[in-house]
Coordinates of N, CA and C in Angstrom, one line a residue:
X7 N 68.3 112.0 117.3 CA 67.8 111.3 118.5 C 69.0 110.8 119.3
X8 N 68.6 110.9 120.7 CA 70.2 110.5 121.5 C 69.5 109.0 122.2
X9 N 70.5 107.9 121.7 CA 70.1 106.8 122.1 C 71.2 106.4 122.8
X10 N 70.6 105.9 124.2 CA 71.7 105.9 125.2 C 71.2 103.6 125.2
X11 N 72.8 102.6 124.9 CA 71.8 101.4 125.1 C 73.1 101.2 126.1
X12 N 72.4 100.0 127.1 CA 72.8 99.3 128.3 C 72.9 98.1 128.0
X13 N 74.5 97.4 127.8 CA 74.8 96.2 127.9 C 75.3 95.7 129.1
X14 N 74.7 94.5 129.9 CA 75.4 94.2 131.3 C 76.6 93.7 131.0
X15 N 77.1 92.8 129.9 CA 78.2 92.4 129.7 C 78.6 92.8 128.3
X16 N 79.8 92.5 128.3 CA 80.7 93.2 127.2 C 80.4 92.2 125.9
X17 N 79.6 91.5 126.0 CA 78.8 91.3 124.3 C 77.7 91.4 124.0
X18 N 77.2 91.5 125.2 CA 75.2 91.6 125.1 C 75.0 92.6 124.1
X19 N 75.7 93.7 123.6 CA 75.1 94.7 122.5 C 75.1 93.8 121.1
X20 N 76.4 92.6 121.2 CA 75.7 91.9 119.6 C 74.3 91.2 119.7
X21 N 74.3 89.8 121.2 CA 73.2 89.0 121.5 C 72.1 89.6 121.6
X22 N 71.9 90.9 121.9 CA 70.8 91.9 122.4 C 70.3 92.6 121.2
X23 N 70.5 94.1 121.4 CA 70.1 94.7 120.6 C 70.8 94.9 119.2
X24 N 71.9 94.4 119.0 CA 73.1 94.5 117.9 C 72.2 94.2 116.5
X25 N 71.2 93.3 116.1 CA 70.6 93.6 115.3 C 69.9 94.8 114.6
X26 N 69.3 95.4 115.3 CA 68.7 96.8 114.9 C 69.1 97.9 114.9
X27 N 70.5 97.5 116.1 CA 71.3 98.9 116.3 C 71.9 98.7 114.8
X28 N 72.4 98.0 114.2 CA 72.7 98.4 113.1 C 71.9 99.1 111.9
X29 N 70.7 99.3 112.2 CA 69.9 100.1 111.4 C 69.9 101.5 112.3
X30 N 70.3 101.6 112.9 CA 69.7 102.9 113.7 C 71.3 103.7 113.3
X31 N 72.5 102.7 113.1 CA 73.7 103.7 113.1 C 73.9 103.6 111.4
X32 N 73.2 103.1 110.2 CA 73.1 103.6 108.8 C 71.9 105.0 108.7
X33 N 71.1 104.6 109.4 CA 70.4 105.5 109.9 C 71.2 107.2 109.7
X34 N 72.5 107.3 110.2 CA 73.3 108.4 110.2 C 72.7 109.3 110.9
X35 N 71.7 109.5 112.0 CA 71.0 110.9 112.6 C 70.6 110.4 114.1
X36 N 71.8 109.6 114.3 CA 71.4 109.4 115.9 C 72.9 109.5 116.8
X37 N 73.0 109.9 117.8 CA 74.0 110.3 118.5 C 74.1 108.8 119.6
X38 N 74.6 108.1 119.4 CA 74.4 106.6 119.9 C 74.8 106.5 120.9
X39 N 75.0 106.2 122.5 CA 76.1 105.6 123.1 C 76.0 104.5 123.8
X40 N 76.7 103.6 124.6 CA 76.6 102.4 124.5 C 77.4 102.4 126.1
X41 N 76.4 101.8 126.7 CA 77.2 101.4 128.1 C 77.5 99.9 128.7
X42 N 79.0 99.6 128.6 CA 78.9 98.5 129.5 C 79.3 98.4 130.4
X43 N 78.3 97.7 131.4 CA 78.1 97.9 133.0 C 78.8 97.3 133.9
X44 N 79.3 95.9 133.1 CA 79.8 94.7 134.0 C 81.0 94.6 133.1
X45 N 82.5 94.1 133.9 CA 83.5 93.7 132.9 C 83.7 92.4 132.9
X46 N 82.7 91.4 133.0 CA 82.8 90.2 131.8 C 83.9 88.9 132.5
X47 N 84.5 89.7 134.1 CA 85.6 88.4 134.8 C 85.0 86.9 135.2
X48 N 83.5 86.9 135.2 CA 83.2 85.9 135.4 C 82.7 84.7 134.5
X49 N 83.1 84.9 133.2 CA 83.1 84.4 132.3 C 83.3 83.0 132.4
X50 N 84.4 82.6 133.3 CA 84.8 80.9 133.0 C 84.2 80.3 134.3
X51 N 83.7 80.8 135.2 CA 83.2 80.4 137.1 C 82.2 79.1 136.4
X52 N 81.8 79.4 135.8 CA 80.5 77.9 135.5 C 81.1 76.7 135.3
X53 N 80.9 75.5 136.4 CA 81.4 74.6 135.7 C 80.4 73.8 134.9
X54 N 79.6 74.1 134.3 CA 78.8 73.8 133.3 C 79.2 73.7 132.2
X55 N 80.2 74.1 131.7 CA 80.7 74.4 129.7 C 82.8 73.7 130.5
X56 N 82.7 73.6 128.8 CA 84.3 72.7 128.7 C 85.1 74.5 128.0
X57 N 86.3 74.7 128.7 CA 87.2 75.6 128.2 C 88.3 75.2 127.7
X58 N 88.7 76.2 126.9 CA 90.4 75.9 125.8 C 91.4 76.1 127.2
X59 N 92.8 75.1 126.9 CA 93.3 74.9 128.3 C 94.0 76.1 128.7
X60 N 93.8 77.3 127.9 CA 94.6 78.1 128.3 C 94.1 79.0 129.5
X61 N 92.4 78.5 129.9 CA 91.8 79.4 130.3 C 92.0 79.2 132.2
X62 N 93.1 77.6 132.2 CA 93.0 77.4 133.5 C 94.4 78.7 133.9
X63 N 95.3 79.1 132.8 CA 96.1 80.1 133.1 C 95.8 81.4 133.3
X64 N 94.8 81.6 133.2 CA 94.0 83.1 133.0 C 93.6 83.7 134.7
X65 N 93.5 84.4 135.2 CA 93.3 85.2 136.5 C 91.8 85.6 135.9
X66 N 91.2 86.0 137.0 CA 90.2 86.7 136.7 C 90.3 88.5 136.0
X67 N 91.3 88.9 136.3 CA 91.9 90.1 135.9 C 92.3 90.3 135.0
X68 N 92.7 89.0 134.1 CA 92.7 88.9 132.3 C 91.7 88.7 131.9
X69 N 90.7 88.1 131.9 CA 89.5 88.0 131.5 C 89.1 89.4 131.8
X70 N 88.3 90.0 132.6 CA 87.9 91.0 132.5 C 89.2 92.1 131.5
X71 N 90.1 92.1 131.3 CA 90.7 93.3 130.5 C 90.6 92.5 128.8
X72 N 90.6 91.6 128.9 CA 90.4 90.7 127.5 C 88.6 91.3 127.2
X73 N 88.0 91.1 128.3 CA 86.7 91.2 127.7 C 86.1 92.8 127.4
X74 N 87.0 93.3 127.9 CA 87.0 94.4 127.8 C 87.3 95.4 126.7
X75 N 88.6 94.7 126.0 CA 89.1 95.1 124.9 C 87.9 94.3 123.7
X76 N 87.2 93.4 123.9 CA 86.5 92.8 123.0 C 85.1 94.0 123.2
X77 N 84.9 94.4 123.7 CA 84.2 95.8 124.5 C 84.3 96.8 123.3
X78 N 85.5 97.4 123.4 CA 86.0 98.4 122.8 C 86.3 98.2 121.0
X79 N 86.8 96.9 121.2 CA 86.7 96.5 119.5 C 85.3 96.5 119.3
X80 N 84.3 96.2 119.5 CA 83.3 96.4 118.8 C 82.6 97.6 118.7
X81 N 83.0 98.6 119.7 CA 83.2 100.0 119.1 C 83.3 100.3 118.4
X82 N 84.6 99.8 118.1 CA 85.6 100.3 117.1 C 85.0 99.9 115.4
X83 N 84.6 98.1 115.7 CA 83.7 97.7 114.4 C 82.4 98.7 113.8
X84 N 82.1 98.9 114.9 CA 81.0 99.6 114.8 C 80.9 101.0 113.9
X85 N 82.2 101.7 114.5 CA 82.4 103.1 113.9 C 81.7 103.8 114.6
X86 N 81.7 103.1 115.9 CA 80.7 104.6 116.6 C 82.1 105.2 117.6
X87 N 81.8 106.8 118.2 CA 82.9 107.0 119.0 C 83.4 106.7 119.7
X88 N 84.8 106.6 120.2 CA 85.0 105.8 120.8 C 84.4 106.9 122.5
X89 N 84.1 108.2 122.4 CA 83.8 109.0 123.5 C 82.6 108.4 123.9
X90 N 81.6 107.7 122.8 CA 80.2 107.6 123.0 C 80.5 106.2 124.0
X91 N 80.9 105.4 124.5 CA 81.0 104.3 125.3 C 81.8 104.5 126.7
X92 N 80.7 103.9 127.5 CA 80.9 104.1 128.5 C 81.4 102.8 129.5
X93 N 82.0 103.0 130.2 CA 83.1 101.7 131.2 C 82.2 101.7 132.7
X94 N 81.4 101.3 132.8 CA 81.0 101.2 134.4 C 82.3 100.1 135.3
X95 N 82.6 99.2 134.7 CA 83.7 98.0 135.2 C 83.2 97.4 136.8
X96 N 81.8 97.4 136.5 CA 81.5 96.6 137.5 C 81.5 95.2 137.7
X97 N 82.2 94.3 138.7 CA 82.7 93.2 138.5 C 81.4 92.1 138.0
X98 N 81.7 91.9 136.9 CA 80.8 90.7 137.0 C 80.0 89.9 138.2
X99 N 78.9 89.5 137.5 CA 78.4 88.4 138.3 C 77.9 89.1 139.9
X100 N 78.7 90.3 140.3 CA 78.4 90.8 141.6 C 77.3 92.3 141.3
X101 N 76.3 92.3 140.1 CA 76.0 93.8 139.4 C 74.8 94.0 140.6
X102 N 74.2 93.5 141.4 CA 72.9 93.9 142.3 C 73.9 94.8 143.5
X103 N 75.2 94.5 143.2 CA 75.7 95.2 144.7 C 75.9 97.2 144.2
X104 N 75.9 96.9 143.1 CA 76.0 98.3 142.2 C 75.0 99.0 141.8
X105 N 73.7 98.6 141.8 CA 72.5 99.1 141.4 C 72.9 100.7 142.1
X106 N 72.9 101.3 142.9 CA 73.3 102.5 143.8 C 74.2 103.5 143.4
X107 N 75.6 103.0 142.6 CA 76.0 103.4 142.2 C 75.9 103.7 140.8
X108 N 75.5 102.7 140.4 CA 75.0 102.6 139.0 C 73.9 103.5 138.3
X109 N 73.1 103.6 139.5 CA 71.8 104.6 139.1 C 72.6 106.0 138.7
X110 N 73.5 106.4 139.9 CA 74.2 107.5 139.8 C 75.1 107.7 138.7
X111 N 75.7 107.1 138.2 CA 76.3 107.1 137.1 C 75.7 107.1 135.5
X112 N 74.8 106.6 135.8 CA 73.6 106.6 134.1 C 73.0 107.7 134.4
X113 N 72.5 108.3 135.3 CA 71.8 109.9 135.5 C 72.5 110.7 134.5
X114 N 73.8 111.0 134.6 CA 74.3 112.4 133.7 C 73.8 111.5 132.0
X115 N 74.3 110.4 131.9 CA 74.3 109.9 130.4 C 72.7 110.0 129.8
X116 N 72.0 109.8 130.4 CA 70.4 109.1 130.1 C 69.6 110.8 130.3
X117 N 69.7 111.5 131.3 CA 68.7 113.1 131.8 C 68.5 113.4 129.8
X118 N 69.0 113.6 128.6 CA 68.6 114.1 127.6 C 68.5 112.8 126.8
X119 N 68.4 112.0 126.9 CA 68.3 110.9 126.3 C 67.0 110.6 125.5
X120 N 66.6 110.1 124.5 CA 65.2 110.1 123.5 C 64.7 108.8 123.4
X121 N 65.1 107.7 123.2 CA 66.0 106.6 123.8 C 66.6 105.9 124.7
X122 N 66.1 105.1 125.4 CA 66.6 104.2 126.2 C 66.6 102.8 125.6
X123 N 67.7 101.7 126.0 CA 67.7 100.5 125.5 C 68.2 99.4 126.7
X124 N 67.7 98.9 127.0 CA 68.2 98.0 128.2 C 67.3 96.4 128.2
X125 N 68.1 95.5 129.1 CA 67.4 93.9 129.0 C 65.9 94.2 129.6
X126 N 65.4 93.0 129.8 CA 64.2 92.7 130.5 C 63.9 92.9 131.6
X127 N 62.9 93.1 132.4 CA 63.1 92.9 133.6 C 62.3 91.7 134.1
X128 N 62.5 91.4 135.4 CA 62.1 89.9 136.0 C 63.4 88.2 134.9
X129 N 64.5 88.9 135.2 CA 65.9 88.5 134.2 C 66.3 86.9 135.1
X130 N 66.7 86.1 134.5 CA 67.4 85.1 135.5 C 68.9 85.3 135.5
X131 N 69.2 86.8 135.0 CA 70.6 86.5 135.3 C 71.2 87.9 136.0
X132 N 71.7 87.8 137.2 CA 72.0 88.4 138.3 C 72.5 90.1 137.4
X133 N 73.0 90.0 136.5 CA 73.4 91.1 136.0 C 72.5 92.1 135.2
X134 N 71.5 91.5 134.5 CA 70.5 91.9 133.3 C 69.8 92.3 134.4
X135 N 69.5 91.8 135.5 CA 68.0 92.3 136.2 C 69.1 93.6 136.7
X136 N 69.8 93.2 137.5 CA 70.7 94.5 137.6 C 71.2 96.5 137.2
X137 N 70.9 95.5 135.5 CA 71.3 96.6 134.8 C 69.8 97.6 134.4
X138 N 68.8 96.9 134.4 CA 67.2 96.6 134.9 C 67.2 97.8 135.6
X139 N 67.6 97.8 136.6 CA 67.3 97.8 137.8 C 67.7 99.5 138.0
X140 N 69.4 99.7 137.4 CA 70.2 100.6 137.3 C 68.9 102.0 136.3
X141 N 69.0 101.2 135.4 CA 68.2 101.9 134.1 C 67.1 102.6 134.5
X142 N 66.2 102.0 135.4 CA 64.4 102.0 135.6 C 64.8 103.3 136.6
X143 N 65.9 102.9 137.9 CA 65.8 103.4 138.9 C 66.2 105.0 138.5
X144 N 66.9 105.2 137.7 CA 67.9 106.5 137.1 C 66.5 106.9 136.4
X145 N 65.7 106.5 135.7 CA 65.1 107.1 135.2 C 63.8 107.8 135.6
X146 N 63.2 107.1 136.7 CA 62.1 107.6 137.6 C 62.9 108.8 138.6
X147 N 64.0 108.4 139.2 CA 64.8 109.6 139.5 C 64.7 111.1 139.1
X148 N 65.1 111.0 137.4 CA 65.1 112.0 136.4 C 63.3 112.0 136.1
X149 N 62.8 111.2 136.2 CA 61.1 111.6 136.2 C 60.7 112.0 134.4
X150 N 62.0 110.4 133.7 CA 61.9 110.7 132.5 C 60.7 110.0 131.4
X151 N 59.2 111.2 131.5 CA 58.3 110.5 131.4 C 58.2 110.7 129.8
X152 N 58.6 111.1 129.1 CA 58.7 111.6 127.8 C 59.7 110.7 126.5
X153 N 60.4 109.9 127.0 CA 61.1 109.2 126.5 C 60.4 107.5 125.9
X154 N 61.4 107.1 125.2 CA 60.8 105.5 124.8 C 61.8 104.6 125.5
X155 N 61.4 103.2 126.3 CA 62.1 102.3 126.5 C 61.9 101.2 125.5
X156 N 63.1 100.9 125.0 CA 63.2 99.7 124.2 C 64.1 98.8 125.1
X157 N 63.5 97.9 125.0 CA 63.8 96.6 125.8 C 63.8 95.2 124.7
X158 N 65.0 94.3 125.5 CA 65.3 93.7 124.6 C 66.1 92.1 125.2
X159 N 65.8 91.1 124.8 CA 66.7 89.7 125.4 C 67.7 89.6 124.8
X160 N 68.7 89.2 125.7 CA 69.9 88.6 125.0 C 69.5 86.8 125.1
X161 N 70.2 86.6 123.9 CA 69.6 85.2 123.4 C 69.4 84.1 124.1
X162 N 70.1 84.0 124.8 CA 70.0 82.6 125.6 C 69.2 83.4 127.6
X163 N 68.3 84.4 127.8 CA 68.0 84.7 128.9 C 66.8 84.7 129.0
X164 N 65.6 84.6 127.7 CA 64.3 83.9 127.9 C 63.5 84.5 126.6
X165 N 62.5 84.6 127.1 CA 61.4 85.2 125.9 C 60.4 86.4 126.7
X166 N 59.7 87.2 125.8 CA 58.8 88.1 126.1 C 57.5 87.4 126.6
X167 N 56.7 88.1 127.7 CA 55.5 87.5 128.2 C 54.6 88.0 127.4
X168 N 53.2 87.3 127.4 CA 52.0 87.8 126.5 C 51.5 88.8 126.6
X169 N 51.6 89.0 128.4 CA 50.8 90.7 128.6 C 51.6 92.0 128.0
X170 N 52.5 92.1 127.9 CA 53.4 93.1 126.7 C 52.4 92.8 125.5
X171 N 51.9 91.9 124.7 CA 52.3 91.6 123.2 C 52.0 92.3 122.4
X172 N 51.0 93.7 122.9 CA 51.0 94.7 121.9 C 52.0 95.8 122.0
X173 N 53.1 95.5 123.0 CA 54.5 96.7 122.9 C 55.5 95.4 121.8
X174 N 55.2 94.6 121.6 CA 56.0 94.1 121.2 C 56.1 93.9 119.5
X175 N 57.6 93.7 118.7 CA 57.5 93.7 117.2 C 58.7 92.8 117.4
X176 N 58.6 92.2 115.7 CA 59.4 91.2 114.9 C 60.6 92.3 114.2
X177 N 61.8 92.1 114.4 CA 62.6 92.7 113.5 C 63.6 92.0 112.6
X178 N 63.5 91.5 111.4 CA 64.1 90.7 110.8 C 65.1 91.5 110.0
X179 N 66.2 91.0 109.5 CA 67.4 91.7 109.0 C 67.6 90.5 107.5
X180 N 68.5 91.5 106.8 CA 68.9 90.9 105.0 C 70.1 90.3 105.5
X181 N 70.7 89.7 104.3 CA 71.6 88.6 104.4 C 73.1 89.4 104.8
X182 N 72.8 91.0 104.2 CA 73.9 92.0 104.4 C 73.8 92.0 106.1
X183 N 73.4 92.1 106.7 CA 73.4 92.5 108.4 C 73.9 91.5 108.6
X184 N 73.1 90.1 108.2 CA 73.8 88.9 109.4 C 74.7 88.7 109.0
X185 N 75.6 88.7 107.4 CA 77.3 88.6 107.8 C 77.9 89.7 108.6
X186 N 76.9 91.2 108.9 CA 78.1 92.0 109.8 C 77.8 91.4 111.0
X187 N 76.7 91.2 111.6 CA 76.5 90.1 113.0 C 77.8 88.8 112.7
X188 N 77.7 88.3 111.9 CA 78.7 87.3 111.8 C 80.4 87.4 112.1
X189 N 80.5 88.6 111.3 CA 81.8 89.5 111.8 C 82.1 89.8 112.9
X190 N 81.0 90.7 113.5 CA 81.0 91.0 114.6 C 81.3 90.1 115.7
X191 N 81.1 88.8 115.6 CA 80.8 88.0 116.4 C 82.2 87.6 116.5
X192 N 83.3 87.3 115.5 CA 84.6 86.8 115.8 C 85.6 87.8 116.8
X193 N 85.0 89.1 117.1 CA 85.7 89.5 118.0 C 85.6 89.3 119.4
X194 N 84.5 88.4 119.8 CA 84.8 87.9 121.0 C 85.3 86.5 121.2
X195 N 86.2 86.5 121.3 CA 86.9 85.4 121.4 C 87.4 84.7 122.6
X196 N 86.9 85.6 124.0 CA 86.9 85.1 125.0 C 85.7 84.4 125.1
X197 N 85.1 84.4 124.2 CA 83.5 83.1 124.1 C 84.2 82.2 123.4
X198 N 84.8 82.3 122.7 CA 85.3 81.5 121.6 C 86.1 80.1 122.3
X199 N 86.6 80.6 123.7 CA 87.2 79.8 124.5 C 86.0 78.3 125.4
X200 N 85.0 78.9 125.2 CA 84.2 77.7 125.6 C 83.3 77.0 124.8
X201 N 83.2 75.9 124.8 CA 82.8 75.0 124.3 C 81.1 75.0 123.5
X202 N 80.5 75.0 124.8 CA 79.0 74.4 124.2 C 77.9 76.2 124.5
X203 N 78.6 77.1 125.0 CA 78.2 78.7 125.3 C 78.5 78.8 123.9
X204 N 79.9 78.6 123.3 CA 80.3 79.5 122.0 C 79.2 78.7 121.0
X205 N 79.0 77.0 121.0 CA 78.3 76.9 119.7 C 76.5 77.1 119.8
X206 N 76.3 77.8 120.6 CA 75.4 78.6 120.9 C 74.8 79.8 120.7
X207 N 76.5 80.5 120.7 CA 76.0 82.0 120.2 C 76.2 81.9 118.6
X208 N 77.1 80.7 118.3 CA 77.7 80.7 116.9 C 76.4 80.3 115.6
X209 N 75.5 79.3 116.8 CA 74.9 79.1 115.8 C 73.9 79.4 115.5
X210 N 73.5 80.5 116.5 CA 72.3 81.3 116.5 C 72.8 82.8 115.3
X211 N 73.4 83.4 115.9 CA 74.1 84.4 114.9 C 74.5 83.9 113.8
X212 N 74.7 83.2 113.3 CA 74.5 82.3 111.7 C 73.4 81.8 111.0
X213 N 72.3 81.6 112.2 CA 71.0 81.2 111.7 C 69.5 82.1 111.6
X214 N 69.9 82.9 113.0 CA 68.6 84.1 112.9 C 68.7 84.8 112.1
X215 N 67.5 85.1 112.2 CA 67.1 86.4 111.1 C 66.1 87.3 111.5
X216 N 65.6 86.7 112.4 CA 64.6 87.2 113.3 C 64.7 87.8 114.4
X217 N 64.3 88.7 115.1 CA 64.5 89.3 116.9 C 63.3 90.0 117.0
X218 N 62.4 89.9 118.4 CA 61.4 90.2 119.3 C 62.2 90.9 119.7
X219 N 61.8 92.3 120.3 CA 61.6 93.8 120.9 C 60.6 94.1 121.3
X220 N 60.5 95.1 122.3 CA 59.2 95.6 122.7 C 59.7 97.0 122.7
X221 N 58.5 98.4 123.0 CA 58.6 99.3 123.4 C 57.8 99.7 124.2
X222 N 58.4 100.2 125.0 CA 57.2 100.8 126.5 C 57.8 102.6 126.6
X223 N 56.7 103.2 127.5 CA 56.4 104.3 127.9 C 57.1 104.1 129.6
X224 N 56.8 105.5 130.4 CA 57.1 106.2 131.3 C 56.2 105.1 132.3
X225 N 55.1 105.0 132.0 CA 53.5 104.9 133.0 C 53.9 103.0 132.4
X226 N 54.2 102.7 132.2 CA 54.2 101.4 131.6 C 55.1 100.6 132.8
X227 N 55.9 101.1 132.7 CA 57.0 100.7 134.0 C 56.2 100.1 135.3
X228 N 56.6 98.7 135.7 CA 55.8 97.8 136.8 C 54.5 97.2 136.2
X229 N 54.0 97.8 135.3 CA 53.0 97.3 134.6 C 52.8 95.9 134.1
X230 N 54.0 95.5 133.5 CA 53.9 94.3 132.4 C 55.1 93.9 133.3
X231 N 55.3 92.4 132.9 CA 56.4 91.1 133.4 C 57.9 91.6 133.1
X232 N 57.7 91.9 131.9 CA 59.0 92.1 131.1 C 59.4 94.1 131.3
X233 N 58.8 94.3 131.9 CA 58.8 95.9 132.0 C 58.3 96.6 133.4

């Protein structure tokens, strides 16, 4: 099975679907690949969270190549190819301006795809609806009515609506997963730079064991809140 997943930012594959993808790559019979859409420079713009003081020295242009390499390390953790990952480097925070291009660029990756994996839609965060957006539009394009959408929240961007609740499942993981989620998790360290964001992801990825998913169809698309 060719599973093509869509991260808007360069850690949403742990917060997002990183749980179950780890079953799908012991699995050993799936050709995986992994796109991230956005490079992650807008990381410190909120002045809502407290930063390590290094971060007033940072450009936007280190952050994105820092989050970027934290990108590619988790490739690399992963053991998936490093061919199978894809660099859109669309600037953070600006991803609605890209939907156009973006459709165009997931068309070659997604046309054989078995598998799709992307956020929610109706998203409150300018990138996820984005990447949304990119995903849905590429795929009615290709008229890819035969495929599965899995859809999925990254942790802190909301919950599933009721009208889905029969696409929707519980996927819980053993104590083996959540130390590799745990692992996983120290390679972003450009999170690690802020304050009350990092003990958020920290202390969720330490404590879950649980994740909500849905699965939708072709004909399903516009139908439901989340889809």
């Amino acid at each position: 099975m060719k599973i093509v997943i869509f991260e808007p930012h360069p850690d949403d594959l742990l917060f997002g679907p990183g749980p179950i993808l780890l079953e799908w790559i012991k699995e050993k019979k799936h050709d995986i690949h992994i796109v991230t859409v956005t490079d992650g420079r807008a990381c410190y713009r909120s002045g809502d969270d407290t930063f390590s003081e290094d971060v007033a020295t940072m450009t936007e242009d280190d952050v994105a190549e820092m989050r970027i390499s934290e990108a590619k390390q988790s490739i690399e953790y992963l053991r998936l190819p490093s061919e199978n990952h894809h660099l859109f480097n669309f600037h953070d925070a600006d991803g609605q301006k890209y939907v156009k291009e973006g459709i165009k660029r997931a068309k070659p990756l997604i046309k054989d795809a078995n598998r799709i994996v992307l956020p929610s839609n109706n998203n409150d965060h300018v990138d996820h609806q984005a990447t949304y957006d990119i995903v849905v539009g590429a795929a009615k394009e290709l008229n890819l009515t035969e495929i599965e959408y899995f859809v999925y929240f990254e942790i802190s961007r909301g919950r599933f609506q009721k009208d889905s609740k029969d696409n929707q499942f519980q996927y819980t993981i053993n104590e083996e997963d959540a130390f590799t989620l745990q692992e996983w998790l120290k390679i972003y360290q450009s999170q690690a730079k802020t304050k009350w964001r990092w003990k958020m992801y920290s202390t969720y990825i330490h404590k879950a064991r649980t994740w909500t998913y849905a699965r939708y169809n072709f004909e399903s698309i516009g139908k439901y809140y989340n889809f």
